[in-house]
PDB file of C-alpha atoms in Angstrom:
ATOM      1  CA  UNK A   1     123.209 117.996 117.421  1.00  0.00           C
ATOM      2  CA  UNK A   2     123.036 117.830 121.189  1.00  0.00           C
ATOM      3  CA  UNK A   3     124.822 116.409 124.186  1.00  0.00           C
ATOM      4  CA  UNK A   4     122.722 113.234 124.044  1.00  0.00           C
ATOM      5  CA  UNK A   5     122.152 112.502 120.328  1.00  0.00           C
ATOM      6  CA  UNK A   6     123.729 113.184 116.963  1.00  0.00           C
ATOM      7  CA  UNK A   7     121.688 113.678 113.806  1.00  0.00           C
ATOM      8  CA  UNK A   8     122.612 111.393 110.912  1.00  0.00           C
ATOM      9  CA  UNK A   9     121.439 111.938 107.335  1.00  0.00           C
ATOM     10  CA  UNK A  10     121.840 108.945 105.050  1.00  0.00           C
ATOM     11  CA  UNK A  11     120.758 108.708 101.407  1.00  0.00           C
ATOM     12  CA  UNK A  12     119.249 105.239 101.916  1.00  0.00           C
ATOM     13  CA  UNK A  13     118.141 105.239 105.550  1.00  0.00           C
ATOM     14  CA  UNK A  14     117.088 108.877 105.615  1.00  0.00           C
ATOM     15  CA  UNK A  15     117.299 111.039 108.706  1.00  0.00           C
ATOM     16  CA  UNK A  16     117.796 109.378 112.073  1.00  0.00           C
ATOM     17  CA  UNK A  17     119.607 109.944 115.359  1.00  0.00           C
ATOM     18  CA  UNK A  18     122.477 108.181 117.105  1.00  0.00           C
ATOM     19  CA  UNK A  19     122.965 108.243 120.841  1.00  0.00           C
ATOM     20  CA  UNK A  20     126.115 109.772 122.276  1.00  0.00           C
ATOM     21  CA  UNK A  21     127.963 108.326 125.247  1.00  0.00           C
ATOM     22  CA  UNK A  22     126.008 110.636 127.526  1.00  0.00           C
ATOM     23  CA  UNK A  23     122.779 109.525 125.894  1.00  0.00           C
ATOM     24  CA  UNK A  24     123.572 105.888 126.555  1.00  0.00           C
ATOM     25  CA  UNK A  25     124.505 106.712 130.135  1.00  0.00           C
ATOM     26  CA  UNK A  26     121.231 108.500 130.807  1.00  0.00           C
ATOM     27  CA  UNK A  27     119.178 105.632 129.378  1.00  0.00           C
ATOM     28  CA  UNK A  28     121.043 103.051 131.456  1.00  0.00           C
ATOM     29  CA  UNK A  29     120.521 105.165 134.584  1.00  0.00           C
ATOM     30  CA  UNK A  30     116.789 105.465 133.876  1.00  0.00           C
ATOM     31  CA  UNK A  31     116.533 101.723 133.320  1.00  0.00           C
ATOM     32  CA  UNK A  32     118.245 100.935 136.634  1.00  0.00           C
ATOM     33  CA  UNK A  33     116.121 103.447 138.551  1.00  0.00           C
ATOM     34  CA  UNK A  34     112.877 102.000 137.173  1.00  0.00           C
ATOM     35  CA  UNK A  35     113.940  98.432 137.932  1.00  0.00           C
ATOM     36  CA  UNK A  36     115.002  99.265 141.489  1.00  0.00           C
ATOM     37  CA  UNK A  37     111.831 101.313 142.061  1.00  0.00           C
ATOM     38  CA  UNK A  38     109.735  98.337 140.999  1.00  0.00           C
ATOM     39  CA  UNK A  39     111.445  96.211 143.641  1.00  0.00           C
ATOM     40  CA  UNK A  40     110.794  98.829 146.316  1.00  0.00           C
ATOM     41  CA  UNK A  41     107.149  99.381 145.422  1.00  0.00           C
ATOM     42  CA  UNK A  42     106.426  95.667 145.329  1.00  0.00           C
ATOM     43  CA  UNK A  43     108.342  94.788 148.467  1.00  0.00           C
ATOM     44  CA  UNK A  44     106.467  93.486 151.473  1.00  0.00           C
ATOM     45  CA  UNK A  45     105.348  96.029 154.033  1.00  0.00           C
ATOM     46  CA  UNK A  46     107.036  96.182 157.405  1.00  0.00           C
ATOM     47  CA  UNK A  47     106.377  98.217 160.513  1.00  0.00           C
ATOM     48  CA  UNK A  48     108.979 100.494 162.021  1.00  0.00           C
ATOM     49  CA  UNK A  49     108.936 103.212 164.646  1.00  0.00           C
ATOM     50  CA  UNK A  50     107.375 105.696 162.265  1.00  0.00           C
ATOM     51  CA  UNK A  51     104.694 103.448 160.824  1.00  0.00           C
ATOM     52  CA  UNK A  52     104.647 101.191 157.811  1.00  0.00           C
ATOM     53  CA  UNK A  53     107.299 101.157 155.099  1.00  0.00           C
ATOM     54  CA  UNK A  54     108.244  98.848 152.267  1.00  0.00           C
ATOM     55  CA  UNK A  55     111.427  96.836 152.279  1.00  0.00           C
ATOM     56  CA  UNK A  56     113.562  96.387 149.198  1.00  0.00           C
ATOM     57  CA  UNK A  57     112.894  93.015 147.549  1.00  0.00           C
ATOM     58  CA  UNK A  58     116.327  91.724 146.600  1.00  0.00           C
ATOM     59  CA  UNK A  59     114.949  88.431 145.311  1.00  0.00           C
ATOM     60  CA  UNK A  60     112.671  90.270 142.909  1.00  0.00           C
ATOM     61  CA  UNK A  61     115.591  92.335 141.633  1.00  0.00           C
ATOM     62  CA  UNK A  62     117.621  89.183 140.970  1.00  0.00           C
ATOM     63  CA  UNK A  63     114.817  87.331 139.190  1.00  0.00           C
ATOM     64  CA  UNK A  64     113.781  90.390 137.195  1.00  0.00           C
ATOM     65  CA  UNK A  65     117.359  91.063 136.113  1.00  0.00           C
ATOM     66  CA  UNK A  66     117.782  87.407 135.124  1.00  0.00           C
ATOM     67  CA  UNK A  67     114.577  87.485 133.086  1.00  0.00           C
ATOM     68  CA  UNK A  68     115.640  90.696 131.345  1.00  0.00           C
ATOM     69  CA  UNK A  69     119.049  89.237 130.561  1.00  0.00           C
ATOM     70  CA  UNK A  70     117.531  86.065 129.111  1.00  0.00           C
ATOM     71  CA  UNK A  71     115.073  88.132 127.087  1.00  0.00           C
ATOM     72  CA  UNK A  72     117.912  90.227 125.732  1.00  0.00           C
ATOM     73  CA  UNK A  73     119.967  87.197 124.740  1.00  0.00           C
ATOM     74  CA  UNK A  74     117.064  85.291 123.171  1.00  0.00           C
ATOM     75  CA  UNK A  75     115.869  88.383 121.285  1.00  0.00           C
ATOM     76  CA  UNK A  76     119.038  87.976 119.208  1.00  0.00           C
ATOM     77  CA  UNK A  77     118.392  84.278 118.536  1.00  0.00           C
ATOM     78  CA  UNK A  78     116.171  84.175 115.465  1.00  0.00           C
ATOM     79  CA  UNK A  79     114.155  81.048 114.746  1.00  0.00           C
ATOM     80  CA  UNK A  80     112.480  82.332 111.575  1.00  0.00           C
ATOM     81  CA  UNK A  81     113.035  85.447 109.481  1.00  0.00           C
ATOM     82  CA  UNK A  82     109.713  86.594 108.090  1.00  0.00           C
ATOM     83  CA  UNK A  83     109.457  87.500 104.379  1.00  0.00           C
ATOM     84  CA  UNK A  84     108.432  91.134 104.967  1.00  0.00           C
ATOM     85  CA  UNK A  85     110.852  91.648 107.813  1.00  0.00           C
ATOM     86  CA  UNK A  86     110.954  90.981 111.514  1.00  0.00           C
ATOM     87  CA  UNK A  87     111.904  87.698 113.138  1.00  0.00           C
ATOM     88  CA  UNK A  88     110.421  85.074 115.405  1.00  0.00           C
ATOM     89  CA  UNK A  89     112.859  84.892 118.305  1.00  0.00           C
ATOM     90  CA  UNK A  90     113.551  82.200 120.886  1.00  0.00           C
ATOM     91  CA  UNK A  91     110.689  83.065 123.289  1.00  0.00           C
ATOM     92  CA  UNK A  92     112.210  86.460 124.150  1.00  0.00           C
ATOM     93  CA  UNK A  93     108.849  88.107 124.977  1.00  0.00           C
ATOM     94  CA  UNK A  94     107.970  85.248 127.322  1.00  0.00           C
ATOM     95  CA  UNK A  95     110.789  86.084 129.724  1.00  0.00           C
ATOM     96  CA  UNK A  96     109.508  89.653 130.161  1.00  0.00           C
ATOM     97  CA  UNK A  97     105.920  88.465 130.572  1.00  0.00           C
ATOM     98  CA  UNK A  98     107.118  86.146 133.333  1.00  0.00           C
ATOM     99  CA  UNK A  99     107.925  89.149 135.510  1.00  0.00           C
ATOM    100  CA  UNK A 100     104.305  90.301 135.491  1.00  0.00           C
ATOM    101  CA  UNK A 101     103.199  86.731 136.146  1.00  0.00           C
ATOM    102  CA  UNK A 102     105.544  86.484 139.126  1.00  0.00           C
ATOM    103  CA  UNK A 103     105.067  89.888 140.734  1.00  0.00           C
ATOM    104  CA  UNK A 104     101.860  91.428 139.417  1.00  0.00           C
ATOM    105  CA  UNK A 105     100.796  94.213 137.108  1.00  0.00           C
ATOM    106  CA  UNK A 106     102.687  97.139 138.652  1.00  0.00           C
ATOM    107  CA  UNK A 107     106.039  95.380 138.773  1.00  0.00           C
ATOM    108  CA  UNK A 108     105.399  93.822 135.392  1.00  0.00           C
ATOM    109  CA  UNK A 109     104.787  97.162 133.714  1.00  0.00           C
ATOM    110  CA  UNK A 110     107.704  98.927 135.382  1.00  0.00           C
ATOM    111  CA  UNK A 111     110.174  96.155 134.620  1.00  0.00           C
ATOM    112  CA  UNK A 112     108.936  95.826 131.042  1.00  0.00           C
ATOM    113  CA  UNK A 113     109.466  99.567 130.585  1.00  0.00           C
ATOM    114  CA  UNK A 114     112.985  99.128 131.969  1.00  0.00           C
ATOM    115  CA  UNK A 115     113.490  96.392 129.376  1.00  0.00           C
ATOM    116  CA  UNK A 116     112.334  98.832 126.711  1.00  0.00           C
ATOM    117  CA  UNK A 117     115.156 101.142 127.755  1.00  0.00           C
ATOM    118  CA  UNK A 118     117.568  98.196 127.594  1.00  0.00           C
ATOM    119  CA  UNK A 119     116.453  97.463 124.036  1.00  0.00           C
ATOM    120  CA  UNK A 120     116.903 101.128 123.194  1.00  0.00           C
ATOM    121  CA  UNK A 121     120.445 101.065 124.559  1.00  0.00           C
ATOM    122  CA  UNK A 122     121.474  97.883 122.751  1.00  0.00           C
ATOM    123  CA  UNK A 123     119.619  98.264 119.458  1.00  0.00           C
ATOM    124  CA  UNK A 124     118.583 101.891 118.935  1.00  0.00           C
ATOM    125  CA  UNK A 125     116.838 103.163 115.831  1.00  0.00           C
ATOM    126  CA  UNK A 126     115.507 106.651 116.451  1.00  0.00           C
ATOM    127  CA  UNK A 127     113.885 108.935 113.902  1.00  0.00           C
ATOM    128  CA  UNK A 128     111.905 111.015 116.398  1.00  0.00           C
ATOM    129  CA  UNK A 129     110.967 111.087 120.073  1.00  0.00           C
ATOM    130  CA  UNK A 130     107.367 109.893 119.447  1.00  0.00           C
ATOM    131  CA  UNK A 131     108.685 106.973 117.377  1.00  0.00           C
ATOM    132  CA  UNK A 132     111.248 106.115 120.046  1.00  0.00           C
ATOM    133  CA  UNK A 133     108.620 106.114 122.781  1.00  0.00           C
ATOM    134  CA  UNK A 134     106.159 104.056 120.734  1.00  0.00           C
ATOM    135  CA  UNK A 135     108.643 101.453 119.467  1.00  0.00           C
ATOM    136  CA  UNK A 136     110.631 100.955 122.654  1.00  0.00           C
ATOM    137  CA  UNK A 137     109.039 102.277 125.838  1.00  0.00           C
ATOM    138  CA  UNK A 138     105.346 101.699 125.104  1.00  0.00           C
ATOM    139  CA  UNK A 139     105.650  98.570 122.939  1.00  0.00           C
ATOM    140  CA  UNK A 140     108.000  96.640 125.211  1.00  0.00           C
ATOM    141  CA  UNK A 141     106.392  98.134 128.313  1.00  0.00           C
ATOM    142  CA  UNK A 142     103.050  96.665 127.245  1.00  0.00           C
ATOM    143  CA  UNK A 143     104.463  93.178 127.803  1.00  0.00           C
ATOM    144  CA  UNK A 144     104.062  93.931 131.510  1.00  0.00           C
ATOM    145  CA  UNK A 145     100.294  93.662 131.056  1.00  0.00           C
ATOM    146  CA  UNK A 146     100.867  89.959 131.657  1.00  0.00           C
ATOM    147  CA  UNK A 147     100.520  90.817 135.344  1.00  0.00           C
ATOM    148  CA  UNK A 148      96.758  91.246 134.951  1.00  0.00           C
ATOM    149  CA  UNK A 149      96.278  87.489 135.207  1.00  0.00           C
ATOM    150  CA  UNK A 150      99.032  86.691 137.704  1.00  0.00           C
ATOM    151  CA  UNK A 151      96.612  85.053 140.134  1.00  0.00           C
ATOM    152  CA  UNK A 152      94.221  83.347 137.736  1.00  0.00           C
ATOM    153  CA  UNK A 153      94.131  79.863 136.255  1.00  0.00           C
ATOM    154  CA  UNK A 154      96.293  79.624 133.144  1.00  0.00           C
ATOM    155  CA  UNK A 155      97.432  83.094 134.131  1.00  0.00           C
ATOM    156  CA  UNK A 156     100.727  82.963 132.279  1.00  0.00           C
ATOM    157  CA  UNK A 157      99.188  81.989 128.944  1.00  0.00           C
ATOM    158  CA  UNK A 158      96.418  84.574 129.232  1.00  0.00           C
ATOM    159  CA  UNK A 159      98.752  87.276 130.500  1.00  0.00           C
ATOM    160  CA  UNK A 160     101.271  86.521 127.776  1.00  0.00           C
ATOM    161  CA  UNK A 161      98.645  86.944 125.070  1.00  0.00           C
ATOM    162  CA  UNK A 162      97.470  90.244 126.551  1.00  0.00           C
ATOM    163  CA  UNK A 163     101.063  91.475 126.769  1.00  0.00           C
ATOM    164  CA  UNK A 164     101.792  90.525 123.167  1.00  0.00           C
ATOM    165  CA  UNK A 165      98.563  92.157 121.993  1.00  0.00           C
ATOM    166  CA  UNK A 166      99.628  95.302 123.835  1.00  0.00           C
ATOM    167  CA  UNK A 167     102.975  95.272 122.090  1.00  0.00           C
ATOM    168  CA  UNK A 168     101.262  94.572 118.767  1.00  0.00           C
ATOM    169  CA  UNK A 169      99.029  97.618 119.242  1.00  0.00           C
ATOM    170  CA  UNK A 170     101.972  99.971 119.688  1.00  0.00           C
ATOM    171  CA  UNK A 171     104.106  98.424 116.947  1.00  0.00           C
ATOM    172  CA  UNK A 172     101.100  98.690 114.628  1.00  0.00           C
ATOM    173  CA  UNK A 173     100.782 102.392 115.426  1.00  0.00           C
ATOM    174  CA  UNK A 174     104.487 102.911 114.867  1.00  0.00           C
ATOM    175  CA  UNK A 175     104.498 101.016 111.590  1.00  0.00           C
ATOM    176  CA  UNK A 176     101.477 102.885 110.291  1.00  0.00           C
ATOM    177  CA  UNK A 177     102.555 106.369 111.375  1.00  0.00           C
ATOM    178  CA  UNK A 178     106.328 106.350 111.101  1.00  0.00           C
ATOM    179  CA  UNK A 179     107.108 103.618 108.566  1.00  0.00           C
ATOM    180  CA  UNK A 180     104.012 103.668 106.372  1.00  0.00           C
ATOM    181  CA  UNK A 181     106.075 104.821 103.395  1.00  0.00           C
ATOM    182  CA  UNK A 182     107.309 101.228 102.992  1.00  0.00           C
ATOM    183  CA  UNK A 183     103.753 100.041 102.289  1.00  0.00           C
ATOM    184  CA  UNK A 184     103.891 101.066  98.635  1.00  0.00           C
ATOM    185  CA  UNK A 185     106.619  98.485  98.026  1.00  0.00           C
ATOM    186  CA  UNK A 186     104.048  95.789  98.819  1.00  0.00           C
ATOM    187  CA  UNK A 187     101.078  97.501  97.144  1.00  0.00           C
ATOM    188  CA  UNK A 188      99.415  97.950 100.506  1.00  0.00           C
ATOM    189  CA  UNK A 189      98.007 100.813 102.492  1.00  0.00           C
ATOM    190  CA  UNK A 190      99.971 101.841 105.559  1.00  0.00           C
ATOM    191  CA  UNK A 191      97.536 100.296 108.098  1.00  0.00           C
ATOM    192  CA  UNK A 192      97.381  96.963 106.261  1.00  0.00           C
ATOM    193  CA  UNK A 193     101.145  96.912 105.830  1.00  0.00           C
ATOM    194  CA  UNK A 194     101.709  97.516 109.529  1.00  0.00           C
ATOM    195  CA  UNK A 195      99.122  94.910 110.549  1.00  0.00           C
ATOM    196  CA  UNK A 196     100.703  92.245 108.349  1.00  0.00           C
ATOM    197  CA  UNK A 197     104.329  93.148 108.978  1.00  0.00           C
ATOM    198  CA  UNK A 198     104.083  93.242 112.769  1.00  0.00           C
ATOM    199  CA  UNK A 199     101.452  90.532 113.050  1.00  0.00           C
ATOM    200  CA  UNK A 200     103.560  88.003 111.170  1.00  0.00           C
ATOM    201  CA  UNK A 201     106.509  87.860 113.541  1.00  0.00           C
ATOM    202  CA  UNK A 202     104.670  88.698 116.759  1.00  0.00           C
ATOM    203  CA  UNK A 203     101.887  86.236 115.975  1.00  0.00           C
ATOM    204  CA  UNK A 204     104.328  83.500 115.044  1.00  0.00           C
ATOM    205  CA  UNK A 205     106.279  83.870 118.262  1.00  0.00           C
ATOM    206  CA  UNK A 206     103.093  84.109 120.336  1.00  0.00           C
ATOM    207  CA  UNK A 207     101.784  80.860 118.860  1.00  0.00           C
ATOM    208  CA  UNK A 208     104.830  78.761 119.661  1.00  0.00           C
ATOM    209  CA  UNK A 209     105.248  80.386 123.089  1.00  0.00           C
ATOM    210  CA  UNK A 210     101.661  79.665 124.166  1.00  0.00           C
ATOM    211  CA  UNK A 211     102.007  76.066 122.988  1.00  0.00           C
ATOM    212  CA  UNK A 212     105.192  75.797 125.045  1.00  0.00           C
ATOM    213  CA  UNK A 213     103.765  77.181 128.302  1.00  0.00           C
ATOM    214  CA  UNK A 214     100.643  75.003 128.003  1.00  0.00           C
ATOM    215  CA  UNK A 215     102.676  71.789 127.932  1.00  0.00           C
ATOM    216  CA  UNK A 216     102.133  70.144 131.358  1.00  0.00           C
ATOM    217  CA  UNK A 217     105.839  69.616 132.209  1.00  0.00           C
ATOM    218  CA  UNK A 218     106.688  73.201 131.241  1.00  0.00           C
ATOM    219  CA  UNK A 219     103.693  74.642 133.100  1.00  0.00           C
ATOM    220  CA  UNK A 220     104.639  72.694 136.220  1.00  0.00           C
ATOM    221  CA  UNK A 221     108.240  73.838 136.002  1.00  0.00           C
ATOM    222  CA  UNK A 222     107.251  77.492 135.562  1.00  0.00           C
ATOM    223  CA  UNK A 223     104.936  77.259 138.575  1.00  0.00           C
ATOM    224  CA  UNK A 224     107.879  75.977 140.634  1.00  0.00           C
ATOM    225  CA  UNK A 225     109.995  78.903 139.464  1.00  0.00           C
ATOM    226  CA  UNK A 226     107.173  81.278 140.412  1.00  0.00           C
ATOM    227  CA  UNK A 227     107.184  79.838 143.932  1.00  0.00           C
ATOM    228  CA  UNK A 228     110.941  80.394 144.141  1.00  0.00           C
ATOM    229  CA  UNK A 229     110.605  83.955 142.846  1.00  0.00           C
ATOM    230  CA  UNK A 230     107.969  84.815 145.441  1.00  0.00           C
ATOM    231  CA  UNK A 231     109.336  82.977 148.472  1.00  0.00           C
TER     232      UNK A 231
END
């Protein structure tokens, strides 16, 4: 169909698009640019002969890349498969929310968006550009909202819940608008179907993740890692 995607028509799956090699390359390049830009914009200010500038934060790049890699790996480790679909994974959303908790809202959002591109590269399902943006860029990007509470008490738990709610909002929209036709199989309306389908696996993972981060030994360990990430 184009240099970046090919149109596929399947009797069961319907019409969708597959990325070409060039398409994958462009997405990877965008992901890297966003991640590097986040490290520049969040780097500490320094003074030079022409005024103030920001230095590149190599430590942030390393920790952010590690968190993204762990999120990617754990997103493929399923603890529970939900009856309607979707799976509770091994704390995969937590690793992305950690970036906002470590480096603040701006870095959290930018890195979470970069992770959305990574998910799109590794596990793409595209039926339209609006669906792609909603399911990947906006939904995963919303996990960066965890940075709102980066400096508050119990900031990780509160930020994690906000990030997951943000992702839930966009996955709900996607399910209702783009996949609402599946609702009839469950005798539901499209909004109810999307609420239940996405709420089951996101809510299940959120519950066990919040319990985990509130355990005193885990909370203490994560605070130590935060100090290392920021030092």
